[in-house]
Short mmCIF file of C-alpha atoms and ligand atoms in Angstrom, two decimals:
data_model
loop_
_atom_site.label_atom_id
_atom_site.label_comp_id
_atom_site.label_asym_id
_atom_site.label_seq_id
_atom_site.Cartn_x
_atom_site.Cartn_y
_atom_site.Cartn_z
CA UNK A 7 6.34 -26.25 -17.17
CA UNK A 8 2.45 -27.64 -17.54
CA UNK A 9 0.63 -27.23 -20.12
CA UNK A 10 -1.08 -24.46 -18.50
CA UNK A 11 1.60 -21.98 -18.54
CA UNK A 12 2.88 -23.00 -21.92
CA UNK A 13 -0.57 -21.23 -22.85
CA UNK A 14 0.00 -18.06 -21.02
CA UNK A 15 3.54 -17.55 -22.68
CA UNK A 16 1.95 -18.40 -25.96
CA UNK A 17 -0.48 -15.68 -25.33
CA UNK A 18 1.46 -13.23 -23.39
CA UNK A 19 1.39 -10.66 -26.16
CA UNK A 20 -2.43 -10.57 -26.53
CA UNK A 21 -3.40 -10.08 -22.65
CA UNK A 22 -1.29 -7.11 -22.64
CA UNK A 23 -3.04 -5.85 -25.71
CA UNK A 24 -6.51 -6.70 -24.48
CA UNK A 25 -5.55 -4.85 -20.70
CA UNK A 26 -4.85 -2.24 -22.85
CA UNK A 27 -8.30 -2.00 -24.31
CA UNK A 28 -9.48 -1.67 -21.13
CA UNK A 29 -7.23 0.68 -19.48
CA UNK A 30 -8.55 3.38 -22.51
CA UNK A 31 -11.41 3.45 -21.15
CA UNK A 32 -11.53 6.53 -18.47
CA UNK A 33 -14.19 4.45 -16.26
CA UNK A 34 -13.78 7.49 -13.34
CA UNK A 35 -16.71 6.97 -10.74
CA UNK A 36 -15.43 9.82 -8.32
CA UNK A 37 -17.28 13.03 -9.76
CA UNK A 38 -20.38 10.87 -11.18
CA UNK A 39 -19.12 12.09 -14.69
CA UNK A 40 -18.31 9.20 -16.48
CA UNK A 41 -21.13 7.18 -16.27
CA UNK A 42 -21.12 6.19 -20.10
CA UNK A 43 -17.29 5.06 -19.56
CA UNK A 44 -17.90 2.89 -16.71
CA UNK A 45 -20.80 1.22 -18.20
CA UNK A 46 -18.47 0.32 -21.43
CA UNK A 47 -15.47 -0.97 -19.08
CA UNK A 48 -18.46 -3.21 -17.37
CA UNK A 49 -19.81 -4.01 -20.54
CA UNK A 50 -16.14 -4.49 -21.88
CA UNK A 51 -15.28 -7.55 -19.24
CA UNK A 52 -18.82 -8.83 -19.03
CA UNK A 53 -17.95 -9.61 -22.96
CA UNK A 54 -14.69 -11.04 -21.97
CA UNK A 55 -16.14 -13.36 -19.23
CA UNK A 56 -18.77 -14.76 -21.78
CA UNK A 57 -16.16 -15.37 -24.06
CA UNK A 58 -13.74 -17.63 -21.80
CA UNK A 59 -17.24 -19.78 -21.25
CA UNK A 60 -18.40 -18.38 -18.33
CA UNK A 61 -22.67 -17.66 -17.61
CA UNK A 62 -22.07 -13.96 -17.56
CA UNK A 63 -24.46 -11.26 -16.25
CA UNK A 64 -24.34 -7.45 -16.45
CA UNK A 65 -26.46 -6.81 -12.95
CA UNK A 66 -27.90 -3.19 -13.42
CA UNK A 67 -28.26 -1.46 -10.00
CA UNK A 68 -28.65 2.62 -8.71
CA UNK A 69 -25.25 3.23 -9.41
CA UNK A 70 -22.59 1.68 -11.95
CA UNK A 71 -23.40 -1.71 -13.16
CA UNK A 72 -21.39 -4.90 -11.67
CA UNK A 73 -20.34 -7.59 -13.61
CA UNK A 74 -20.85 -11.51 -12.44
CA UNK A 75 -20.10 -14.45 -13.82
CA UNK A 76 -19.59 -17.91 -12.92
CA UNK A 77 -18.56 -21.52 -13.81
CA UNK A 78 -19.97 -24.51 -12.74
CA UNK A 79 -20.04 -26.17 -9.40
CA UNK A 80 -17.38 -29.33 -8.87
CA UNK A 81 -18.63 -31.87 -6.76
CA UNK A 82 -16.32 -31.99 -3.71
CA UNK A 83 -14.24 -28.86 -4.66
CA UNK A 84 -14.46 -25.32 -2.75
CA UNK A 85 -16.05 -22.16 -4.59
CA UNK A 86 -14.02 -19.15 -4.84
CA UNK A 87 -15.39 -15.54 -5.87
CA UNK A 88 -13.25 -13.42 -6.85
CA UNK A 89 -13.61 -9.70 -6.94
CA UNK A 90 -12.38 -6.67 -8.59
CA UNK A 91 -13.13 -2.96 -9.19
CA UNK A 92 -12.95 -1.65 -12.86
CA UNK A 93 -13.63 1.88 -11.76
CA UNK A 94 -10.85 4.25 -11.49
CA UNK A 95 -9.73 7.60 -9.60
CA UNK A 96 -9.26 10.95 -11.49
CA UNK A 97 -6.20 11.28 -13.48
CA UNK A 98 -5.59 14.91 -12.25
CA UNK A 99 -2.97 16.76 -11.84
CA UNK A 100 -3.13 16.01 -15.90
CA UNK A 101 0.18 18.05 -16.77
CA UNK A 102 2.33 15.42 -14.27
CA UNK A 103 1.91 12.42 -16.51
CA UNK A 104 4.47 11.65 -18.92
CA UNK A 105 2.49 9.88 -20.81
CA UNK A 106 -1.40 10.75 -21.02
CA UNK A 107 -3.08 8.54 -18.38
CA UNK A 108 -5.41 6.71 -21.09
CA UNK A 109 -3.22 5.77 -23.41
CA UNK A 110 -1.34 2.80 -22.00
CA UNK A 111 2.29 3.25 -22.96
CA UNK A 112 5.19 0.84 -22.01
CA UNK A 113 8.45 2.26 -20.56
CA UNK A 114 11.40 0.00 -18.64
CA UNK A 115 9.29 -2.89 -18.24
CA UNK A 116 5.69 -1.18 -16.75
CA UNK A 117 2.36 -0.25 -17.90
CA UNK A 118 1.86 3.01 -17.32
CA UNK A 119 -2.21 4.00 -16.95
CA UNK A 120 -4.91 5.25 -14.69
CA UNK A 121 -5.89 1.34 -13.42
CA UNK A 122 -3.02 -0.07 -14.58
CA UNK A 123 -2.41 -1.64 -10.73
CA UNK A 124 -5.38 -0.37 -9.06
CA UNK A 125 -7.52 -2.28 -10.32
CA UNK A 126 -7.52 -3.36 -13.93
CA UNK A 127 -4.23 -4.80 -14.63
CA UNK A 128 -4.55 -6.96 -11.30
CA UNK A 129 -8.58 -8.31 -11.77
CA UNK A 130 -7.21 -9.09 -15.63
CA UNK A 131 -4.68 -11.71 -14.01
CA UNK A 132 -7.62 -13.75 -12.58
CA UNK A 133 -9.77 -13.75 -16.36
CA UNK A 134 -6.95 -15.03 -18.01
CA UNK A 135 -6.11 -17.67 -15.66
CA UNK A 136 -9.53 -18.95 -16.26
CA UNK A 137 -9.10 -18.61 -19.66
CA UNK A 138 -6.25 -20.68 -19.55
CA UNK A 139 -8.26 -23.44 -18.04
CA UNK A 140 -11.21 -23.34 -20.22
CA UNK A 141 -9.26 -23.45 -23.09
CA UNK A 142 -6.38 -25.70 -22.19
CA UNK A 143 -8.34 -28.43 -20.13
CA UNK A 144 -11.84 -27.22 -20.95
CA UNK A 145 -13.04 -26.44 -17.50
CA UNK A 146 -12.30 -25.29 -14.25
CA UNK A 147 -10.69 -27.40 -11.15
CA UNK A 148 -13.44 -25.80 -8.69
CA UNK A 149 -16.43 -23.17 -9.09
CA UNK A 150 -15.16 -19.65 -9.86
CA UNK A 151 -17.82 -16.64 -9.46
CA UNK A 152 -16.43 -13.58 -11.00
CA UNK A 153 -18.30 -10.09 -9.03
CA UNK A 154 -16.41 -6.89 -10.81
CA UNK A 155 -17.98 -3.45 -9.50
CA UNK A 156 -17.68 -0.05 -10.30
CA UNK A 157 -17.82 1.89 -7.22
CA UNK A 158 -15.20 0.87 -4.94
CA UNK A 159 -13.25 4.05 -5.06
CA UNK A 160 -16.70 5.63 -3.51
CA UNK A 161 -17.64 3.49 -1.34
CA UNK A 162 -19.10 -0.30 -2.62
CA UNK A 163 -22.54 0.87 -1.94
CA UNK A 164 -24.32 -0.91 -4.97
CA UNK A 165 -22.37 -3.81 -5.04
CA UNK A 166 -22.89 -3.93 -0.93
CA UNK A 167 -26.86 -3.81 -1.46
CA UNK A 168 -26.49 -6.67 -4.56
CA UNK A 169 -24.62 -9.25 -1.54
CA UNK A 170 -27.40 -8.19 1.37
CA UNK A 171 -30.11 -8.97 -1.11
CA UNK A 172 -28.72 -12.17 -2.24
CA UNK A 173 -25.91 -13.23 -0.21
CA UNK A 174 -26.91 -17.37 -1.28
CA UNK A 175 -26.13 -16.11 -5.51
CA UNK A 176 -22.83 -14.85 -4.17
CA UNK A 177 -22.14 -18.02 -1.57
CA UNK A 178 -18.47 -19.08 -1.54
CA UNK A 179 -15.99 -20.76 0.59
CA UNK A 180 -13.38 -18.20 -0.28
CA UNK A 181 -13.00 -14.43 -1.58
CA UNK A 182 -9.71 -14.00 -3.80
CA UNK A 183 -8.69 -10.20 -4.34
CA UNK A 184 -5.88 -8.82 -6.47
CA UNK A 185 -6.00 -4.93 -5.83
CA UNK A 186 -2.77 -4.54 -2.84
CA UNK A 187 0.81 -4.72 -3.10
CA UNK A 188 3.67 -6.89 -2.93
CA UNK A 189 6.09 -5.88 0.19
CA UNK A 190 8.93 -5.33 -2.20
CA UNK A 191 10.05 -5.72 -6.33
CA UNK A 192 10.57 -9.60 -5.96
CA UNK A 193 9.09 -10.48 -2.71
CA UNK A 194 5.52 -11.66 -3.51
CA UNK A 195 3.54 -10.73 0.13
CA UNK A 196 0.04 -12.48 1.18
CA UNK A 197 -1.73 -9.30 3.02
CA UNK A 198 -3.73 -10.71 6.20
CA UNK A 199 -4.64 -7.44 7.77
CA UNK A 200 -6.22 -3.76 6.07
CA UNK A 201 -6.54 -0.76 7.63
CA UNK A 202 -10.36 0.33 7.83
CA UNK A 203 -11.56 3.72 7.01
CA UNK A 204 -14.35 6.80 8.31
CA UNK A 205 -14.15 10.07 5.35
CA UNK A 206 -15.91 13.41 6.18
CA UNK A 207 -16.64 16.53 4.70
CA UNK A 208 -16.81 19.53 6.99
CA UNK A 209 -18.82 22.20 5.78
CA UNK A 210 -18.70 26.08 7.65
CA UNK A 211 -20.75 28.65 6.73
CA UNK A 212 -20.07 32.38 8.06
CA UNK A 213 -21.39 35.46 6.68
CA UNK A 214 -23.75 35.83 3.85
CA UNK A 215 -21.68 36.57 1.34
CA UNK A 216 -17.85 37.70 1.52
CA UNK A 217 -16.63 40.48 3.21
CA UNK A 218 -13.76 43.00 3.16
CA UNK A 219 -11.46 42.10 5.85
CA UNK A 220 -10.32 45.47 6.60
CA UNK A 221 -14.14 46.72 7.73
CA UNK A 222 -15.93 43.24 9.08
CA UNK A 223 -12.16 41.33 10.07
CA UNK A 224 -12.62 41.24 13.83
CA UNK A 225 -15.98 41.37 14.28
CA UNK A 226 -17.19 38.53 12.19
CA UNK A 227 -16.23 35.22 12.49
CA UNK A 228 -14.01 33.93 9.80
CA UNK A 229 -14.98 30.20 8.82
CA UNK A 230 -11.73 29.83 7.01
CA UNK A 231 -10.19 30.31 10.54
CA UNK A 232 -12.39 28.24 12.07
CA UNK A 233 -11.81 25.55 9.69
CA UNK A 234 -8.07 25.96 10.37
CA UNK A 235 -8.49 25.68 14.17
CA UNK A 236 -11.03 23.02 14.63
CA UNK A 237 -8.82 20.63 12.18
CA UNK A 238 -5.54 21.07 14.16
CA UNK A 239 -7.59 20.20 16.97
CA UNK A 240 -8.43 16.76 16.08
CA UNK A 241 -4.34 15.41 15.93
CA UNK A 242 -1.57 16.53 17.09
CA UNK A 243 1.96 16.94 16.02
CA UNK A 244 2.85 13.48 16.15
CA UNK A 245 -0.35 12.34 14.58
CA UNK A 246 -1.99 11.30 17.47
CA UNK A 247 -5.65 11.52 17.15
CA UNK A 248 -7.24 14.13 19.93
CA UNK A 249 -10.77 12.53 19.98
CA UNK A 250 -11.71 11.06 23.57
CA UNK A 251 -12.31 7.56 23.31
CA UNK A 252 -10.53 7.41 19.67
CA UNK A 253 -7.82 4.81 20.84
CA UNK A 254 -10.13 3.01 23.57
CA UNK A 255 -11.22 0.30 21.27
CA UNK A 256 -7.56 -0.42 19.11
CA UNK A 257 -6.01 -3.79 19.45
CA UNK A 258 -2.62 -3.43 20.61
CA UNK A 259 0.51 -4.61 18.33
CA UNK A 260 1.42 -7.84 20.24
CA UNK A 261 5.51 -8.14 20.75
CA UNK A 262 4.95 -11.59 18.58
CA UNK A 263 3.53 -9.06 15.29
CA UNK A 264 6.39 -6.64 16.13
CA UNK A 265 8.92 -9.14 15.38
CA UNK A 266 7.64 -10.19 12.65
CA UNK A 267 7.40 -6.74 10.99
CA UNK A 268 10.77 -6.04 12.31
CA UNK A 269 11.91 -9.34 10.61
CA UNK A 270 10.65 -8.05 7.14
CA UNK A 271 13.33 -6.10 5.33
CA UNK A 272 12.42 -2.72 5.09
CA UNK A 273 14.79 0.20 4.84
CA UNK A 274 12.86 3.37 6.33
CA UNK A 275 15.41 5.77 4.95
CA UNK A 276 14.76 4.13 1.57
CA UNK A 277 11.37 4.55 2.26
CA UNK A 278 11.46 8.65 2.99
CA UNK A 279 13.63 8.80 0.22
CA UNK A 280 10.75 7.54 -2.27
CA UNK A 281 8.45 9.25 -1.00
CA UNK A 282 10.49 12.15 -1.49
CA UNK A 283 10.69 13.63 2.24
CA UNK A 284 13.43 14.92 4.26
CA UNK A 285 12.21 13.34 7.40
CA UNK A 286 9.31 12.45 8.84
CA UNK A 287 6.64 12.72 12.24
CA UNK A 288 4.74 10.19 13.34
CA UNK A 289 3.77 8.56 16.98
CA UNK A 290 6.42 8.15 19.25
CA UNK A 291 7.65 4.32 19.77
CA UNK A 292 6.63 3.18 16.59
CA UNK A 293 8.22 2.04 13.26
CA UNK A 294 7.34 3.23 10.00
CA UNK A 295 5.64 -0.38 9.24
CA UNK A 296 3.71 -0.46 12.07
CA UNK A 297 2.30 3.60 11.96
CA UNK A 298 1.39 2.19 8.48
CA UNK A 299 -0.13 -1.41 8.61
CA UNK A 300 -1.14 -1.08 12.79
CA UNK A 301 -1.98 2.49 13.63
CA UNK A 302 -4.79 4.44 13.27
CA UNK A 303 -4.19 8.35 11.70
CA UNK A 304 -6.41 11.24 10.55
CA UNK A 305 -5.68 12.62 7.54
CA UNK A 306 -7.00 15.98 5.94
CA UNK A 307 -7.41 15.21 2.16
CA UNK A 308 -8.36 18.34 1.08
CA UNK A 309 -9.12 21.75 2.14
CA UNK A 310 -11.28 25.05 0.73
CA UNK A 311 -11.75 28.19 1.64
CA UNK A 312 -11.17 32.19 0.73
CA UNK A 313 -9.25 33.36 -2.07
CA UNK A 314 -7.10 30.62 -4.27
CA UNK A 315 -6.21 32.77 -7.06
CA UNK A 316 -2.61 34.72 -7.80
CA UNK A 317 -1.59 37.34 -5.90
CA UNK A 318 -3.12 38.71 -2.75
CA UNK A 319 -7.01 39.28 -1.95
CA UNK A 320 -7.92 40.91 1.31
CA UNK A 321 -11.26 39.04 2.04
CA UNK A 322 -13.29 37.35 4.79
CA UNK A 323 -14.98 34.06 3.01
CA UNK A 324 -18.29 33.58 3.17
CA UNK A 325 -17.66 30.03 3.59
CA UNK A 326 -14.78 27.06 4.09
CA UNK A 327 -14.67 23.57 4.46
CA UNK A 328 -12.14 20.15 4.45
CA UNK A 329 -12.48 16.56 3.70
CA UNK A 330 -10.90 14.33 5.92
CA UNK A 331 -10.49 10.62 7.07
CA UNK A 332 -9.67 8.59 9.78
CA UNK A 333 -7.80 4.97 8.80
CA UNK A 334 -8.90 2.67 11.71
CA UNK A 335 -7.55 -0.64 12.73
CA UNK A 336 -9.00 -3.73 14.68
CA UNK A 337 -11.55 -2.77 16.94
CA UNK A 338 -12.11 0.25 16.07
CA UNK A 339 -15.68 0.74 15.12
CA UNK A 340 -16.23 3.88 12.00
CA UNK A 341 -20.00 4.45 13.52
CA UNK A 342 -18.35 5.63 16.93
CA UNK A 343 -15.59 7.59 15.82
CA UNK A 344 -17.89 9.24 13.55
CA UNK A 345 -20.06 10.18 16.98
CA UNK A 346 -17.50 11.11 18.85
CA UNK A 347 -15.86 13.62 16.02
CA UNK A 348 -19.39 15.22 15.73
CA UNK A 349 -19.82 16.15 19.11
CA UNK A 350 -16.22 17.09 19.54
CA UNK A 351 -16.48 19.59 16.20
CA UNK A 352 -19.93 21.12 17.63
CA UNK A 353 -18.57 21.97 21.26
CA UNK A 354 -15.72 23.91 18.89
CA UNK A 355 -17.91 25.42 16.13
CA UNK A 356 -18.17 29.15 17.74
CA UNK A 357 -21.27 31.46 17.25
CA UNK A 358 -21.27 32.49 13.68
CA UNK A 359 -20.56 30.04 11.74
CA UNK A 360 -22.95 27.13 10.97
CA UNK A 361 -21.66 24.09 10.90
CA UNK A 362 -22.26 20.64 8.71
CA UNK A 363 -20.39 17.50 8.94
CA UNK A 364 -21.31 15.02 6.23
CA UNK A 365 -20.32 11.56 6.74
CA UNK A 366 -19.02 10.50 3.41
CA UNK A 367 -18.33 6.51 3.51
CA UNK A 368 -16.75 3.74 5.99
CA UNK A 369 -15.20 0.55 6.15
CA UNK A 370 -14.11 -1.77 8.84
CA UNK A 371 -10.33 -2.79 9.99
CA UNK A 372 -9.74 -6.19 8.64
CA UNK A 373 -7.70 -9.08 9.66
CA UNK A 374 -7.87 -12.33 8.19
CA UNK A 375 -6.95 -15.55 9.86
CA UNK A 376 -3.50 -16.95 8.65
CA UNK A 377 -4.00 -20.79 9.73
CA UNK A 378 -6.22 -21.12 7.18
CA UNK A 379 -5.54 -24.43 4.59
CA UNK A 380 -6.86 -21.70 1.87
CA UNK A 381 -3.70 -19.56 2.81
CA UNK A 382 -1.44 -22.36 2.10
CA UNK A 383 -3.10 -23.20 -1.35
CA UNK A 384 -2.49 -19.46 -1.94
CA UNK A 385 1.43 -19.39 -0.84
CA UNK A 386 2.31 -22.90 -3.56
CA UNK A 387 0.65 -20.58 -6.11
CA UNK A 388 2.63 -17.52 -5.74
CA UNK A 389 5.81 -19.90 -5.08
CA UNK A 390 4.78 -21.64 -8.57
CA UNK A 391 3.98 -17.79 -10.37
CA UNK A 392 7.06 -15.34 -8.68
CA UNK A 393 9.39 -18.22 -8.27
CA UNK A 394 9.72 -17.39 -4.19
CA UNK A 395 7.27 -17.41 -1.29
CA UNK A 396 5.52 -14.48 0.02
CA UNK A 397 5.66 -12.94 3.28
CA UNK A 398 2.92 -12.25 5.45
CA UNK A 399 2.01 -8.24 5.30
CA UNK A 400 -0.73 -6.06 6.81
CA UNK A 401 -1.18 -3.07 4.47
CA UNK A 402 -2.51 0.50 5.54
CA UNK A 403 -5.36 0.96 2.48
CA UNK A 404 -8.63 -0.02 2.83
CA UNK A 405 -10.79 -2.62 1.22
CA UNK A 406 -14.09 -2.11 2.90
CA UNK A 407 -16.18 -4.62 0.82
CA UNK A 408 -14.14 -7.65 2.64
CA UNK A 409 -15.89 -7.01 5.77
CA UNK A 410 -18.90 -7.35 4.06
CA UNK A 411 -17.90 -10.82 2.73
CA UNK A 412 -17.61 -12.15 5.91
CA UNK A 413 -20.28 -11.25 7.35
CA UNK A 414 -22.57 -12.11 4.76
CA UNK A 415 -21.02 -14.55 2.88
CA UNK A 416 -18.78 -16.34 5.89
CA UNK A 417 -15.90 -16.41 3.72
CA UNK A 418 -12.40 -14.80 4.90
CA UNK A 419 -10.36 -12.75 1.63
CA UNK A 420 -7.19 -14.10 0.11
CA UNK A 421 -5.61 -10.60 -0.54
CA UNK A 422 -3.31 -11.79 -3.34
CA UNK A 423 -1.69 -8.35 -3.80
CA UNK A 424 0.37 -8.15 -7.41
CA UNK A 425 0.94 -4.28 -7.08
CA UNK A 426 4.00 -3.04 -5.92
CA UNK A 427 3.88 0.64 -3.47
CA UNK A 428 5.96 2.68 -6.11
CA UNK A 429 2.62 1.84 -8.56
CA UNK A 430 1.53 5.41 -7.87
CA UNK A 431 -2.52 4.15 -6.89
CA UNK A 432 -4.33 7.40 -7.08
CA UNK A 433 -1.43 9.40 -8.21
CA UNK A 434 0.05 10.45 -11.80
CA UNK A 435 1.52 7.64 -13.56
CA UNK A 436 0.71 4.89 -12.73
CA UNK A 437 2.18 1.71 -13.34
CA UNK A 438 2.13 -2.26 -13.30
CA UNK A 439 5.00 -4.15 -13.97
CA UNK A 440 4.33 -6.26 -16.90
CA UNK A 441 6.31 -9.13 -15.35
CA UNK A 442 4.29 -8.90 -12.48
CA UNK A 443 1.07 -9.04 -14.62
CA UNK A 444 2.53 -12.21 -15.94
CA UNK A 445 3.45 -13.54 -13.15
CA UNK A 446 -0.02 -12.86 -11.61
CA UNK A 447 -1.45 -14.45 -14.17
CA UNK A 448 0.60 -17.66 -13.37
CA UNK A 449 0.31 -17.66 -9.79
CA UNK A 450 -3.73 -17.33 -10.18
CA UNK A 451 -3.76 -20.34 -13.12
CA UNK A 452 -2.24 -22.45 -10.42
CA UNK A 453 -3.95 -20.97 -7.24
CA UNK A 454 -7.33 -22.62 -9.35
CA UNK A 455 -5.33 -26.29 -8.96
CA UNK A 456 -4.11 -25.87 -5.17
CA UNK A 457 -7.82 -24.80 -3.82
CA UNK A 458 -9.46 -27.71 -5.44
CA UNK A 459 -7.78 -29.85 -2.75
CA UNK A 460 -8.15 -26.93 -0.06
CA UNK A 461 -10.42 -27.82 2.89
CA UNK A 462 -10.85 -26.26 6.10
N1 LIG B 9 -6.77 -0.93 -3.87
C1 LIG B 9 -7.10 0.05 -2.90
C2 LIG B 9 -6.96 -0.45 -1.49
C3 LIG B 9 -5.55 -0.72 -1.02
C4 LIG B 9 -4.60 0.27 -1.13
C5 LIG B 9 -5.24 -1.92 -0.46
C6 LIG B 9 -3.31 0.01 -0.69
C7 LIG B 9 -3.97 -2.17 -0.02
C8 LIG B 9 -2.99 -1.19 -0.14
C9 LIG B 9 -8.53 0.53 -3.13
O1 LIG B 9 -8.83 0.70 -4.48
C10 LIG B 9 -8.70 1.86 -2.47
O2 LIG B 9 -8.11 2.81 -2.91
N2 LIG B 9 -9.53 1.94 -1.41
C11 LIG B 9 -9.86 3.17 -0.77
C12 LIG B 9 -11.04 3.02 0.13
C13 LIG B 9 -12.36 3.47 -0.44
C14 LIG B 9 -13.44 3.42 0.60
C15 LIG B 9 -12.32 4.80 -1.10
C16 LIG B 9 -8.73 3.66 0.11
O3 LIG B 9 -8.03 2.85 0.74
O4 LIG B 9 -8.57 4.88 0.19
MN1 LIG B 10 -8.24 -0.88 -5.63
MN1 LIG B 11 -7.96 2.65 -5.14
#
């Protein structure tokens, strides 16, 4: 054992109770709500960077602020920035927690909390394995540059307009991002590939107001209807997509990625099982991994319209709508789908009914490339923290920020997933496994040591 994780097992006790800080703070940035909340959790690990010795900033910008901080440059060793979201998504449906989602409570070994694994409880890892550095051997191996936003569950924008402005402040030689999942409970995974994403609204608008459906039904176009009809038209019952052109640009699974999926020990019945399904559809000639990780989908993820209430109401709404989102993979480019939906949704939108389609937010497929010396650094870490190596994964969320970081920054992501897919992301209770906080926190104290030496 080094001297480095004798620290984080002396202080165990206290990172749990200082995630927990953080996780009571309801920093929601979907309905533009909680604005005082967010700016606290900012304000909250902005504190906790300047304490571990880092030059902190809180950068104010149109939307949520983002945190950044950074240590100093090391002659002849890389820079890594690491990034993390500390906004959250709603809690709701509130009556399905069993505990309430902002009070962090411990059952059977988890954290359960809104951001306990997406993001909070996996960006904490990387602060405390700097922590342990400053304070054990008073400095870092290589420069670290912290950038924390609060808006990647909407989108990245402000944090997106920060890097464009100033991609030379944010200039690394590798990203490192803790917000994905392990492939299984003790089989640490290195992600390489992420699913991009297009999200819509689709707004109809009918009559003026709503009608009986006994006296106008017939002769007056019902939007609700319409939103039904021009939905089912854009997949089919196996899920495949029914826009022309929508699979011309995706990169087919090579036989060589295939096998190595198939390799990977994954149970599908298992899998239906916790999702809590009977069965499932899905394109033809594909396994569950790869209609996850490799194949694109569209996805209602909500849908309005006409009477919600109890009991029966006989009425014609006035107006209905659904959001819904394409996940994309490599080369599938959001700004063309998004083209080719519209005009396919206008030739259906009959006379009647006006239609809007607002395009909501995008990000690109990602793959990252896995002969990278960086990668290796990154697998002797997660050895060293989990006590195995991890398997190579592709996972089917979206990250669209990592895009970005290429471009701009020329730097390819180390997705250093600590999560686990049972975590419930986005759903009630949510969890992290407090071993696999710990863990985390010593994979990420030695992932510091093995990029030093890292070169490409
Ligand atoms: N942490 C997730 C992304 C993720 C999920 C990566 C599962 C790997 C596996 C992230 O916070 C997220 O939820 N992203 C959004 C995209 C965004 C544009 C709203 C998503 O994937 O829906
Ligand atoms: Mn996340
Ligand atoms: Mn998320």
């Amino acid at each position: 054992m080094t001297d480095l994780d004798l620290y984080l097992e002396q202080h165990g006790g206290r990172f749990e109770e200082e995630l927990c800080h953080l996780l009571r703070i309801a920093s929601v940035s979907t309905d533009g709500l909680h604005g005082a909340e967010l700016r606290e959790a900012a304000q909250w690990i902005a504190r906790q960077l300047q304490d571990v010795g880092l030059a902190t900033e809180l950068i104010e910008t149109a939307g949520n602020p983002v945190v950044y901080a950074e240590s100093p440059a090391v002659a002849g060793a890389p820079t890594a920035l690491i990034y993390g979201h500390y906004d959250v998504q709603p809690p709701e449906p509130l009556e399905e927690w069993l505990s309430p989602p902002f009070e962090p409570t411990r059952r059977d070994g988890n954290l359960f909390a809104r951001g306990t694994s997406d993001d909070k409880g996996q960006l904490y890892t990387h602060l405390k394995a700097a922590e342990a550095w400053m304070r054990v051997r008073g400095g870092l191996p290589l420069q670290l540059k912290f950038l924390i936003e609060g808006e990647e569950e909407v989108g990245s924008s402000s944090v997106s307009q920060l890097i464009v402005q100033d991609p030379q402040r944010f200039a690394c030689d590798v990203v490192v991002i803790s917000d994905s999942t392990q492939f299984a409970p003790g089989q640490p995974a290195i992600t390489y590939g992420l699913r991009g994403i297009a999200y819509f609204e689709l707004k109809l608008a009918g009559p003026k107001h709503d009608l009986h459906s006994g006296s106008f039904g017939g002769a007056v176009t019902n939007p609700a209807n319409c939103v039904a009809r021009m939905m089912a038209s854009l997949v089919d019952e196996c899920g495949r997509v029914q826009i022309p052109g929508f699979y011309d640009d995706v990169a087919p699974l090579t036989d060589r990625e295939r096998g190595q999926f198939a390799a990977l020990q994954h149970d599908e019945t298992l899998f239906l099982q916790q999702v809590g399904v009977d069965g499932a559809t899905g394109e033809e000639g594909f396994t569950a991994l790869e209609r996850r990780w490799a194949r694109p989908t569209c996805d209602i993820n909500g849908l309005y319209g006409g009477y919600q209430g109890e009991g029966a109401k006989t009425v014609l709404p006035a107006r209905a709508g659904a959001k819904f989102s394409f996940r994309l993979v490599p080369h599938q480019d959001p700004a063309k789908i998004g083209s080719a939906l519209r005009t396919k949704l206008e030739a259906l939108c009959p006379p009647g009914i006006q239609m809007e389609l607002i395009a909501m937010h995008t990000g690109s497929p990602v793959l990252v490339p896995l002969d990278s010396p960086y990668l290796t650094a990154a697998s002797r870490a997660i050895q060293h923290g989990f006590g195995c190596p991890p398997v190579f994964t592709r996972e089917g969320g979206s990250i669209p920020i990592v895009t970005l970081f290429r471009e701009k920054l020329g730097a390819d992501s180390l997705l250093l997933g600590w999560g686990q897919e049972d975590d419930n992301a986005h759903a009630p209770n949510e969890k992290f496994n407090l071993a696999d906080f710990h863990r985390g926190i010593r994979a990420s104290a030695h992932l510091w040591n093995e990029l030093q030496h890292a070169r490409p």
